[in-house]
Structures are given as structure tokens and as C-alpha cells.
């Protein structure tokens, strides 16, 4: 069993019911549709931790893996989207994470006391934080005054904004999300919640911020606070860059929650390392080039994906999510044969070094 073979098994299940799914969507037979989707949702959740739904927005069949912020889940759903058979890719739009204003968002309702509210009943007051290229948001609805628990209001605000703008924009551009019981007294920019995604992208374009197609494109950079005199494995790291900050934080602190989460889903996190050859800025350039080369080769096999790396005093590192350990090791061995003999690659699983 591997995360990759899990993805193949899911698509086999999906193919068995896809024609009936399309029929139910077209004829609006929602009771039967919910029965079919419930089984697929349970399978997706067991394999990835995501939820799954289908829709036919604008007469196109569409499916979504609703990942939430969990990076392990996002990586796995990215793999599932990639491994879908071509016949499915031709007839379905596949969203590897929650898109902006899905049909689920448009139809969403929240009950506050005796009244139901849709996204159109909420307004967002926002401020652009130029130095971090992010936006601080506060969600307002008059009915919020009827909710006594502030945590409930904040959680509701986060959920509704995520529904409106999608997972990628939520992670890439929002610095904070809060709620308002009454509109702010100061003059402040605002828009209807259903217009928030378009407003954010206007700000991004106007200010020439970086654009992202996936939350897995968002990198964080760290400089560990430690004795720079260390030259032993992993203790020598000077710069770390990653799409999975929590993995880095936990492995530095010898915690295993993130590792166990992926292990339970038949994958593992690990890193390739090798001794620095130049001991200057050339090491960073070489590591970057090698990382791309290995990622190109191994990603094609759906065996693993580069999710970050590090430059150390003695070693350079390439961090991976491994979807299929057997094929990953085979591919890595094959790649080694193509390299200069002065570069000796080693692979370690985080599970092994933290035992």
C-alpha cells in the first residue's frame, strides 16, 4: 500500500459511478447524488483527510477536494488530481483544493437564531498591509450581535471567507480574519463577501504581488536559531525554505504529529542530503538545480514531490513528500547514476531519525 496506489484505487471507485453522478447532477436527483458522493467522500477522507463534493456549475461537471489548511492533505489531493485518468480529466474540472465561489459557497447558508443568511448578507472591511503584501479582513453581519460567543463568530467568519475566496487566496493573501458586531466608525474599504475574491485579485494585480495557482506554491523561509558552529547532519542548517512550515517546526523540535498523519495515509516525509562541494554561494545554486532535476524525474512517476530544502554549513538538503517508497528509492538510485561521482546522495526518512 502507498499513497499513490490509494489514488489509483479511488479513481477506480469513481469510474464505477461517474456516469450515474453526471445523470444525477443533470436531472437534479440530489437524494441519490448524496448517497453516491457520501461513499466517495468517505474514501477520500480515509486516504487524504479531505472532504469531496461534485457539482455542475455553468453546465460543467466539477469535483472538489476540500482540503482545509492541512498541508499533508493538500499534497495528497494534489497527487489524486494528477493521477486521475485522462478520460476523467476530459469530462470533469478537478479542483485539488477549494476554489473561490464554488456552488457549495453560493448555496451556503448559516443559521443565526431564527434567520438564515447567505454569503450575500455579509460584508468585509479590509486593510491592505503593504509591507507583507497581505490583507487584514473583518467580516460584518448585523446578526453577529445575537451571537454571544466571540470564538464562534471568529470561526464562522474564517469559514465563510474561505468559502468565498477559496483555499489558495485565503492562505496566500490574508494576514488576519476577524469579525465585527457593528461597522467600524473610521472610514475603511469594504465590499460584499461574494465580491471579495475579485477585490483581492484586483489588489494583487495593482500592486504587482506574486500570484499563486495552489497553496502548495507558497514558500516560507527560516533561519534556525542555533549555534552556527554545528557542522553535523541537520544541526548545520543556516537557511530553510519550505511549503510545509509545521513539518519543519515539528522535526526541529523532534515532534512527530505531522509525520504520523502522513504515515497513517501510506506516505512519508524525508530528505535527500549531500556534502557541500563549494562552500560558497555556488552550493545554493547547485542544490537548486539538483532539486529541480530530481523533482522532474521523480514527480513524473508519482513517487514523490520536492516540498522544500535547506542550505547548511556542511550539507545541502532536499525535502520530500514520498508517495510511493519503493518507486521513490528506485528512481533516486537511477538519478544517482547520472550524477558526477563527486556528488553522493543519501536519503533519510524523518520517521527513522526521530525514532
mmCIF file of C-alpha atoms in Angstrom:
data_model
loop_
_atom_site.group_PDB
_atom_site.id
_atom_site.type_symbol
_atom_site.label_atom_id
_atom_site.label_comp_id
_atom_site.label_asym_id
_atom_site.label_seq_id
_atom_site.Cartn_x
_atom_site.Cartn_y
_atom_site.Cartn_z
ATOM 1 C CA UNK A 1 0.000 0.000 0.000
ATOM 2 C CA UNK A 2 1.157 3.531 -0.767
ATOM 3 C CA UNK A 3 -0.403 6.963 -1.167
ATOM 4 C CA UNK A 4 -0.001 6.528 -4.918
ATOM 5 C CA UNK A 5 -1.826 3.178 -5.046
ATOM 6 C CA UNK A 6 -4.546 4.709 -2.847
ATOM 7 C CA UNK A 7 -5.102 7.352 -5.521
ATOM 8 C CA UNK A 8 -5.455 4.675 -8.196
ATOM 9 C CA UNK A 9 -7.985 2.787 -6.050
ATOM 10 C CA UNK A 10 -10.042 5.947 -5.570
ATOM 11 C CA UNK A 11 -10.274 6.629 -9.290
ATOM 12 C CA UNK A 12 -11.364 3.040 -9.869
ATOM 13 C CA UNK A 13 -14.204 3.661 -7.413
ATOM 14 C CA UNK A 14 -15.060 6.968 -9.069
ATOM 15 C CA UNK A 15 -15.180 5.478 -12.560
ATOM 16 C CA UNK A 16 -17.766 2.940 -11.433
ATOM 17 C CA UNK A 17 -20.257 5.680 -10.523
ATOM 18 C CA UNK A 18 -19.268 8.676 -12.628
ATOM 19 C CA UNK A 19 -21.989 8.252 -15.274
ATOM 20 C CA UNK A 20 -24.646 7.994 -12.592
ATOM 21 C CA UNK A 21 -23.131 11.056 -10.886
ATOM 22 C CA UNK A 22 -23.460 13.033 -14.118
ATOM 23 C CA UNK A 23 -27.046 11.884 -14.573
ATOM 24 C CA UNK A 24 -27.972 12.830 -11.014
ATOM 25 C CA UNK A 25 -26.368 16.252 -11.427
ATOM 26 C CA UNK A 26 -28.111 16.916 -14.738
ATOM 27 C CA UNK A 27 -31.525 15.757 -13.521
ATOM 28 C CA UNK A 28 -31.063 17.262 -10.037
ATOM 29 C CA UNK A 29 -31.658 13.940 -8.316
ATOM 30 C CA UNK A 30 -29.970 15.131 -5.155
ATOM 31 C CA UNK A 31 -31.023 12.327 -2.827
ATOM 32 C CA UNK A 32 -29.303 9.674 -4.937
ATOM 33 C CA UNK A 33 -26.417 12.058 -5.678
ATOM 34 C CA UNK A 34 -25.768 12.496 -1.963
ATOM 35 C CA UNK A 35 -25.698 8.717 -1.486
ATOM 36 C CA UNK A 36 -23.073 8.310 -4.212
ATOM 37 C CA UNK A 37 -20.962 11.228 -3.025
ATOM 38 C CA UNK A 38 -21.097 10.057 0.584
ATOM 39 C CA UNK A 39 -19.270 6.851 -0.343
ATOM 40 C CA UNK A 40 -16.635 8.729 -2.355
ATOM 41 C CA UNK A 41 -16.242 11.293 0.407
ATOM 42 C CA UNK A 42 -15.579 8.575 2.982
ATOM 43 C CA UNK A 43 -12.951 7.014 0.720
ATOM 44 C CA UNK A 44 -11.230 10.335 0.027
ATOM 45 C CA UNK A 45 -11.245 11.214 3.715
ATOM 46 C CA UNK A 46 -9.676 7.897 4.713
ATOM 47 C CA UNK A 47 -6.913 8.299 2.124
ATOM 48 C CA UNK A 48 -6.215 12.043 2.413
ATOM 49 C CA UNK A 49 -8.134 13.708 5.242
ATOM 50 C CA UNK A 50 -10.072 15.854 2.737
ATOM 51 C CA UNK A 51 -13.768 16.016 2.001
ATOM 52 C CA UNK A 52 -15.096 15.578 -1.515
ATOM 53 C CA UNK A 53 -18.044 17.007 -3.432
ATOM 54 C CA UNK A 54 -19.274 17.345 -7.012
ATOM 55 C CA UNK A 55 -21.305 19.991 -8.800
ATOM 56 C CA UNK A 56 -22.305 21.090 -12.292
ATOM 57 C CA UNK A 57 -21.737 24.818 -12.171
ATOM 58 C CA UNK A 58 -22.389 26.546 -15.514
ATOM 59 C CA UNK A 59 -23.209 23.183 -17.169
ATOM 60 C CA UNK A 60 -19.739 21.787 -16.475
ATOM 61 C CA UNK A 61 -19.124 18.764 -14.282
ATOM 62 C CA UNK A 62 -16.807 19.691 -11.456
ATOM 63 C CA UNK A 63 -15.319 17.903 -8.464
ATOM 64 C CA UNK A 64 -13.501 19.375 -5.484
ATOM 65 C CA UNK A 65 -11.166 18.011 -2.834
ATOM 66 C CA UNK A 66 -11.905 20.258 0.147
ATOM 67 C CA UNK A 67 -8.567 20.039 1.958
ATOM 68 C CA UNK A 68 -8.664 22.790 4.543
ATOM 69 C CA UNK A 69 -5.251 24.110 5.660
ATOM 70 C CA UNK A 70 -3.647 20.718 6.421
ATOM 71 C CA UNK A 71 -0.566 20.562 4.157
ATOM 72 C CA UNK A 72 -0.345 16.770 4.177
ATOM 73 C CA UNK A 73 -3.929 16.641 2.934
ATOM 74 C CA UNK A 74 -3.183 19.274 0.291
ATOM 75 C CA UNK A 75 -0.177 17.332 -1.052
ATOM 76 C CA UNK A 76 -2.174 14.103 -1.226
ATOM 77 C CA UNK A 77 -5.107 15.738 -3.008
ATOM 78 C CA UNK A 78 -2.688 17.306 -5.466
ATOM 79 C CA UNK A 79 -1.432 13.778 -6.182
ATOM 80 C CA UNK A 80 -5.002 12.459 -6.580
ATOM 81 C CA UNK A 81 -5.809 15.248 -9.035
ATOM 82 C CA UNK A 82 -2.690 14.473 -11.034
ATOM 83 C CA UNK A 83 -3.324 10.708 -11.240
ATOM 84 C CA UNK A 84 -6.895 10.989 -12.496
ATOM 85 C CA UNK A 85 -7.368 9.017 -15.749
ATOM 86 C CA UNK A 86 -7.354 11.163 -18.897
ATOM 87 C CA UNK A 87 -10.970 10.234 -19.630
ATOM 88 C CA UNK A 88 -11.997 11.839 -16.321
ATOM 89 C CA UNK A 89 -9.814 14.910 -16.847
ATOM 90 C CA UNK A 90 -11.522 15.494 -20.198
ATOM 91 C CA UNK A 91 -15.053 15.494 -18.785
ATOM 92 C CA UNK A 92 -14.567 16.913 -15.273
ATOM 93 C CA UNK A 93 -12.986 20.029 -13.823
ATOM 94 C CA UNK A 94 -10.858 18.753 -10.930
ATOM 95 C CA UNK A 95 -10.108 21.137 -8.061
ATOM 96 C CA UNK A 96 -7.252 19.939 -5.841
ATOM 97 C CA UNK A 97 -8.420 22.393 -3.171
ATOM 98 C CA UNK A 98 -11.455 24.582 -2.527
ATOM 99 C CA UNK A 99 -11.849 27.141 -5.369
ATOM 100 C CA UNK A 100 -13.357 30.611 -4.964
ATOM 101 C CA UNK A 101 -17.157 30.830 -5.061
ATOM 102 C CA UNK A 102 -17.934 27.189 -5.717
ATOM 103 C CA UNK A 103 -21.551 26.118 -5.944
ATOM 104 C CA UNK A 104 -21.134 24.958 -2.347
ATOM 105 C CA UNK A 105 -20.277 28.556 -1.428
ATOM 106 C CA UNK A 106 -23.126 30.071 -3.436
ATOM 107 C CA UNK A 107 -25.637 27.744 -1.786
ATOM 108 C CA UNK A 108 -24.139 28.023 1.694
ATOM 109 C CA UNK A 109 -26.442 29.164 4.492
ATOM 110 C CA UNK A 110 -25.791 29.816 8.151
ATOM 111 C CA UNK A 111 -28.500 29.878 10.778
ATOM 112 C CA UNK A 112 -28.338 32.665 13.350
ATOM 113 C CA UNK A 113 -31.240 32.459 15.791
ATOM 114 C CA UNK A 114 -34.351 32.057 13.607
ATOM 115 C CA UNK A 115 -32.898 33.571 10.447
ATOM 116 C CA UNK A 116 -30.868 32.054 7.581
ATOM 117 C CA UNK A 117 -28.072 34.045 5.959
ATOM 118 C CA UNK A 118 -26.113 33.541 2.723
ATOM 119 C CA UNK A 119 -22.727 34.984 1.711
ATOM 120 C CA UNK A 120 -24.556 37.949 0.164
ATOM 121 C CA UNK A 121 -25.693 39.021 3.654
ATOM 122 C CA UNK A 122 -22.111 39.614 4.832
ATOM 123 C CA UNK A 123 -19.712 42.495 4.201
ATOM 124 C CA UNK A 124 -15.943 42.553 4.545
ATOM 125 C CA UNK A 125 -13.999 45.544 5.833
ATOM 126 C CA UNK A 126 -10.365 45.257 4.823
ATOM 127 C CA UNK A 127 -6.959 46.930 5.045
ATOM 128 C CA UNK A 128 -4.016 46.347 2.719
ATOM 129 C CA UNK A 129 -0.791 45.557 4.608
ATOM 130 C CA UNK A 130 1.739 46.656 2.013
ATOM 131 C CA UNK A 131 4.968 45.562 3.726
ATOM 132 C CA UNK A 132 3.795 41.933 3.940
ATOM 133 C CA UNK A 133 1.717 42.002 0.737
ATOM 134 C CA UNK A 134 -1.333 40.756 2.623
ATOM 135 C CA UNK A 135 -4.833 41.910 3.547
ATOM 136 C CA UNK A 136 -6.441 42.079 7.003
ATOM 137 C CA UNK A 137 -10.175 41.284 6.919
ATOM 138 C CA UNK A 138 -13.090 41.775 9.286
ATOM 139 C CA UNK A 139 -16.444 40.187 8.464
ATOM 140 C CA UNK A 140 -19.604 42.064 9.406
ATOM 141 C CA UNK A 141 -23.220 40.950 9.661
ATOM 142 C CA UNK A 142 -25.861 42.700 11.812
ATOM 143 C CA UNK A 143 -26.905 39.289 13.156
ATOM 144 C CA UNK A 144 -23.478 38.826 14.782
ATOM 145 C CA UNK A 145 -24.787 40.881 17.710
ATOM 146 C CA UNK A 146 -27.070 37.957 18.529
ATOM 147 C CA UNK A 147 -24.131 35.548 18.975
ATOM 148 C CA UNK A 148 -22.615 35.839 22.439
ATOM 149 C CA UNK A 149 -19.508 33.642 21.988
ATOM 150 C CA UNK A 150 -16.746 35.590 20.145
ATOM 151 C CA UNK A 151 -14.894 32.383 19.227
ATOM 152 C CA UNK A 152 -17.965 31.129 17.376
ATOM 153 C CA UNK A 153 -18.153 34.372 15.431
ATOM 154 C CA UNK A 154 -14.481 34.228 14.512
ATOM 155 C CA UNK A 155 -14.687 30.595 13.390
ATOM 156 C CA UNK A 156 -17.784 31.360 11.334
ATOM 157 C CA UNK A 157 -16.024 34.334 9.735
ATOM 158 C CA UNK A 158 -12.983 32.258 8.820
ATOM 159 C CA UNK A 159 -15.159 29.511 7.332
ATOM 160 C CA UNK A 160 -17.307 31.871 5.254
ATOM 161 C CA UNK A 161 -14.352 33.861 3.913
ATOM 162 C CA UNK A 162 -12.554 30.647 2.969
ATOM 163 C CA UNK A 163 -15.700 29.515 1.109
ATOM 164 C CA UNK A 164 -15.883 32.841 -0.715
ATOM 165 C CA UNK A 165 -12.263 33.195 -1.855
ATOM 166 C CA UNK A 166 -11.002 29.601 -1.890
ATOM 167 C CA UNK A 167 -8.121 27.913 -0.085
ATOM 168 C CA UNK A 168 -5.293 29.332 -2.200
ATOM 169 C CA UNK A 169 -6.192 33.019 -1.884
ATOM 170 C CA UNK A 170 -7.047 32.531 1.796
ATOM 171 C CA UNK A 171 -3.542 31.249 2.574
ATOM 172 C CA UNK A 172 -1.659 33.483 0.157
ATOM 173 C CA UNK A 173 -3.107 36.909 0.856
ATOM 174 C CA UNK A 174 -4.925 37.130 4.209
ATOM 175 C CA UNK A 175 -2.861 38.210 7.202
ATOM 176 C CA UNK A 176 -5.795 38.052 9.626
ATOM 177 C CA UNK A 177 -9.522 37.337 9.789
ATOM 178 C CA UNK A 178 -11.844 38.678 12.473
ATOM 179 C CA UNK A 179 -15.494 39.664 12.966
ATOM 180 C CA UNK A 180 -17.402 42.892 13.580
ATOM 181 C CA UNK A 181 -20.639 43.308 15.518
ATOM 182 C CA UNK A 182 -21.050 46.848 14.178
ATOM 183 C CA UNK A 183 -19.451 48.619 11.208
ATOM 184 C CA UNK A 184 -16.199 50.470 12.050
ATOM 185 C CA UNK A 185 -16.516 54.186 12.797
ATOM 186 C CA UNK A 186 -13.396 55.033 10.809
ATOM 187 C CA UNK A 187 -13.507 55.269 7.046
ATOM 188 C CA UNK A 188 -12.419 51.868 5.738
ATOM 189 C CA UNK A 189 -12.580 49.965 2.466
ATOM 190 C CA UNK A 190 -15.306 47.323 2.281
ATOM 191 C CA UNK A 191 -17.134 45.059 -0.156
ATOM 192 C CA UNK A 192 -19.784 42.355 -0.180
ATOM 193 C CA UNK A 193 -18.387 38.954 0.736
ATOM 194 C CA UNK A 194 -19.313 37.496 -2.673
ATOM 195 C CA UNK A 195 -17.103 40.181 -4.293
ATOM 196 C CA UNK A 196 -14.104 39.670 -2.015
ATOM 197 C CA UNK A 197 -12.116 37.324 -4.274
ATOM 198 C CA UNK A 198 -12.371 39.704 -7.221
ATOM 199 C CA UNK A 199 -11.374 42.616 -4.960
ATOM 200 C CA UNK A 200 -8.336 40.712 -3.651
ATOM 201 C CA UNK A 201 -7.148 39.848 -7.159
ATOM 202 C CA UNK A 202 -7.554 43.484 -8.209
ATOM 203 C CA UNK A 203 -5.285 44.481 -5.298
ATOM 204 C CA UNK A 204 -2.783 41.761 -6.212
ATOM 205 C CA UNK A 205 -2.643 42.907 -9.837
ATOM 206 C CA UNK A 206 -2.491 46.619 -8.998
ATOM 207 C CA UNK A 207 0.351 46.162 -6.509
ATOM 208 C CA UNK A 208 2.149 43.522 -8.626
ATOM 209 C CA UNK A 209 2.125 40.918 -5.857
ATOM 210 C CA UNK A 210 3.093 37.358 -6.633
ATOM 211 C CA UNK A 211 0.200 35.255 -7.914
ATOM 212 C CA UNK A 212 -0.354 31.630 -6.872
ATOM 213 C CA UNK A 213 -2.267 28.802 -8.520
ATOM 214 C CA UNK A 214 -2.042 26.500 -5.494
ATOM 215 C CA UNK A 215 -1.410 26.851 -1.749
ATOM 216 C CA UNK A 216 1.492 24.430 -2.318
ATOM 217 C CA UNK A 217 3.339 27.189 -4.201
ATOM 218 C CA UNK A 218 3.584 29.340 -1.069
ATOM 219 C CA UNK A 219 7.091 29.109 0.407
ATOM 220 C CA UNK A 220 8.305 30.187 3.851
ATOM 221 C CA UNK A 221 11.959 30.864 4.706
ATOM 222 C CA UNK A 222 13.566 30.258 8.114
ATOM 223 C CA UNK A 223 16.894 30.898 9.761
ATOM 224 C CA UNK A 224 17.155 28.476 12.700
ATOM 225 C CA UNK A 225 18.266 29.988 15.998
ATOM 226 C CA UNK A 226 21.147 27.737 16.940
ATOM 227 C CA UNK A 227 24.902 27.521 17.242
ATOM 228 C CA UNK A 228 26.232 28.137 13.715
ATOM 229 C CA UNK A 229 29.352 26.238 14.685
ATOM 230 C CA UNK A 230 27.454 22.962 14.277
ATOM 231 C CA UNK A 231 28.501 21.001 11.223
ATOM 232 C CA UNK A 232 26.651 17.712 11.868
ATOM 233 C CA UNK A 233 23.651 16.488 9.889
ATOM 234 C CA UNK A 234 20.554 18.737 10.248
ATOM 235 C CA UNK A 235 22.175 20.741 13.041
ATOM 236 C CA UNK A 236 24.190 22.730 10.481
ATOM 237 C CA UNK A 237 21.192 24.266 8.666
ATOM 238 C CA UNK A 238 21.517 28.015 8.046
ATOM 239 C CA UNK A 239 18.601 28.650 5.694
ATOM 240 C CA UNK A 240 15.430 26.551 5.368
ATOM 241 C CA UNK A 241 12.736 27.054 2.721
ATOM 242 C CA UNK A 242 9.518 25.065 2.737
ATOM 243 C CA UNK A 243 5.897 24.821 1.649
ATOM 244 C CA UNK A 244 5.174 22.985 4.914
ATOM 245 C CA UNK A 245 6.230 25.191 7.859
ATOM 246 C CA UNK A 246 4.677 22.928 10.501
ATOM 247 C CA UNK A 247 6.743 19.946 9.306
ATOM 248 C CA UNK A 248 9.946 21.941 9.723
ATOM 249 C CA UNK A 249 8.955 23.275 13.140
ATOM 250 C CA UNK A 250 7.988 19.829 14.440
ATOM 251 C CA UNK A 251 11.041 17.970 13.112
ATOM 252 C CA UNK A 252 13.401 20.575 14.550
ATOM 253 C CA UNK A 253 11.646 20.103 17.904
ATOM 254 C CA UNK A 254 11.646 16.280 17.498
ATOM 255 C CA UNK A 255 7.849 16.090 17.366
ATOM 256 C CA UNK A 256 6.045 13.581 15.151
ATOM 257 C CA UNK A 257 2.385 14.583 14.752
ATOM 258 C CA UNK A 258 2.784 15.627 11.105
ATOM 259 C CA UNK A 259 4.868 12.524 10.346
ATOM 260 C CA UNK A 260 2.308 10.200 11.908
ATOM 261 C CA UNK A 261 -0.508 11.883 9.993
ATOM 262 C CA UNK A 262 1.154 11.074 6.664
ATOM 263 C CA UNK A 263 2.240 7.596 7.786
ATOM 264 C CA UNK A 264 -1.394 6.770 8.538
ATOM 265 C CA UNK A 265 -2.140 7.676 4.909
ATOM 266 C CA UNK A 266 0.622 5.431 3.485
ATOM 267 C CA UNK A 267 3.262 8.060 2.726
ATOM 268 C CA UNK A 268 6.293 9.534 4.456
ATOM 269 C CA UNK A 269 8.339 12.709 4.728
ATOM 270 C CA UNK A 270 12.078 12.524 4.224
ATOM 271 C CA UNK A 271 15.099 14.337 2.860
ATOM 272 C CA UNK A 272 17.934 13.784 0.430
ATOM 273 C CA UNK A 273 21.250 15.230 1.574
ATOM 274 C CA UNK A 274 24.770 15.532 0.212
ATOM 275 C CA UNK A 275 28.046 17.177 1.236
ATOM 276 C CA UNK A 276 28.631 20.734 0.053
ATOM 277 C CA UNK A 277 31.274 20.885 -2.665
ATOM 278 C CA UNK A 278 32.000 24.609 -2.983
ATOM 279 C CA UNK A 279 31.489 26.136 0.495
ATOM 280 C CA UNK A 280 30.239 29.364 -1.041
ATOM 281 C CA UNK A 281 27.118 30.642 -2.817
ATOM 282 C CA UNK A 282 27.651 28.024 -5.549
ATOM 283 C CA UNK A 283 26.317 25.404 -3.114
ATOM 284 C CA UNK A 284 22.908 27.087 -3.110
ATOM 285 C CA UNK A 285 22.794 27.268 -6.903
ATOM 286 C CA UNK A 286 23.858 23.638 -7.256
ATOM 287 C CA UNK A 287 21.289 22.467 -4.686
ATOM 288 C CA UNK A 288 18.546 24.373 -6.510
ATOM 289 C CA UNK A 289 19.471 22.880 -9.874
ATOM 290 C CA UNK A 290 19.729 19.348 -8.479
ATOM 291 C CA UNK A 291 16.423 19.711 -6.646
ATOM 292 C CA UNK A 292 14.642 20.639 -9.882
ATOM 293 C CA UNK A 293 16.311 17.786 -11.765
ATOM 294 C CA UNK A 294 15.302 15.184 -9.191
ATOM 295 C CA UNK A 295 11.795 16.599 -8.813
ATOM 296 C CA UNK A 296 11.223 16.470 -12.567
ATOM 297 C CA UNK A 297 12.259 12.813 -12.722
ATOM 298 C CA UNK A 298 10.511 11.534 -9.606
ATOM 299 C CA UNK A 299 7.312 13.575 -9.913
ATOM 300 C CA UNK A 300 6.705 12.035 -13.344
ATOM 301 C CA UNK A 301 6.491 8.644 -11.628
ATOM 302 C CA UNK A 302 4.117 9.989 -8.930
ATOM 303 C CA UNK A 303 6.603 8.579 -6.403
ATOM 304 C CA UNK A 304 7.325 11.822 -4.566
ATOM 305 C CA UNK A 305 7.496 15.601 -4.719
ATOM 306 C CA UNK A 306 10.001 18.198 -3.507
ATOM 307 C CA UNK A 307 8.422 20.367 -0.802
ATOM 308 C CA UNK A 308 11.439 22.368 0.360
ATOM 309 C CA UNK A 309 15.090 22.254 1.248
ATOM 310 C CA UNK A 310 17.915 23.773 3.254
ATOM 311 C CA UNK A 311 21.484 25.001 2.993
ATOM 312 C CA UNK A 312 23.800 24.001 5.827
ATOM 313 C CA UNK A 313 27.386 24.566 6.823
ATOM 314 C CA UNK A 314 28.382 21.050 5.756
ATOM 315 C CA UNK A 315 25.395 19.648 3.864
ATOM 316 C CA UNK A 316 22.659 20.621 1.443
ATOM 317 C CA UNK A 317 19.138 19.211 1.793
ATOM 318 C CA UNK A 318 16.153 18.483 -0.464
ATOM 319 C CA UNK A 319 12.952 17.721 1.475
ATOM 320 C CA UNK A 320 10.330 15.359 0.025
ATOM 321 C CA UNK A 321 6.879 14.014 0.487
ATOM 322 C CA UNK A 322 7.156 10.380 -0.620
ATOM 323 C CA UNK A 323 4.023 8.913 -2.195
ATOM 324 C CA UNK A 324 5.458 5.500 -3.071
ATOM 325 C CA UNK A 325 8.603 4.484 -1.171
ATOM 326 C CA UNK A 326 9.585 1.573 -3.434
ATOM 327 C CA UNK A 327 9.404 3.577 -6.656
ATOM 328 C CA UNK A 328 10.971 6.610 -4.979
ATOM 329 C CA UNK A 329 14.084 4.673 -3.953
ATOM 330 C CA UNK A 330 14.353 3.100 -7.421
ATOM 331 C CA UNK A 331 14.089 6.493 -9.090
ATOM 332 C CA UNK A 332 16.641 8.015 -6.727
ATOM 333 C CA UNK A 333 19.112 5.214 -7.448
ATOM 334 C CA UNK A 334 18.617 5.762 -11.172
ATOM 335 C CA UNK A 335 19.211 9.500 -10.769
ATOM 336 C CA UNK A 336 22.427 8.879 -8.831
ATOM 337 C CA UNK A 337 23.938 7.084 -11.817
ATOM 338 C CA UNK A 338 23.543 10.230 -13.914
ATOM 339 C CA UNK A 339 25.386 12.467 -11.447
ATOM 340 C CA UNK A 340 29.021 13.367 -11.119
ATOM 341 C CA UNK A 341 30.685 10.822 -8.825
ATOM 342 C CA UNK A 342 31.744 13.660 -6.541
ATOM 343 C CA UNK A 343 28.071 14.050 -5.520
ATOM 344 C CA UNK A 344 26.913 11.246 -3.233
ATOM 345 C CA UNK A 345 23.206 11.375 -2.422
ATOM 346 C CA UNK A 346 21.729 9.918 0.755
ATOM 347 C CA UNK A 347 18.071 9.576 1.753
ATOM 348 C CA UNK A 348 16.676 9.615 5.290
ATOM 349 C CA UNK A 349 13.081 9.289 6.441
ATOM 350 C CA UNK A 350 12.128 11.735 9.197
ATOM 351 C CA UNK A 351 10.338 8.806 10.843
ATOM 352 C CA UNK A 352 13.653 6.963 11.244
ATOM 353 C CA UNK A 353 15.784 9.812 12.530
ATOM 354 C CA UNK A 354 13.184 10.865 15.118
ATOM 355 C CA UNK A 355 12.579 7.347 16.500
#
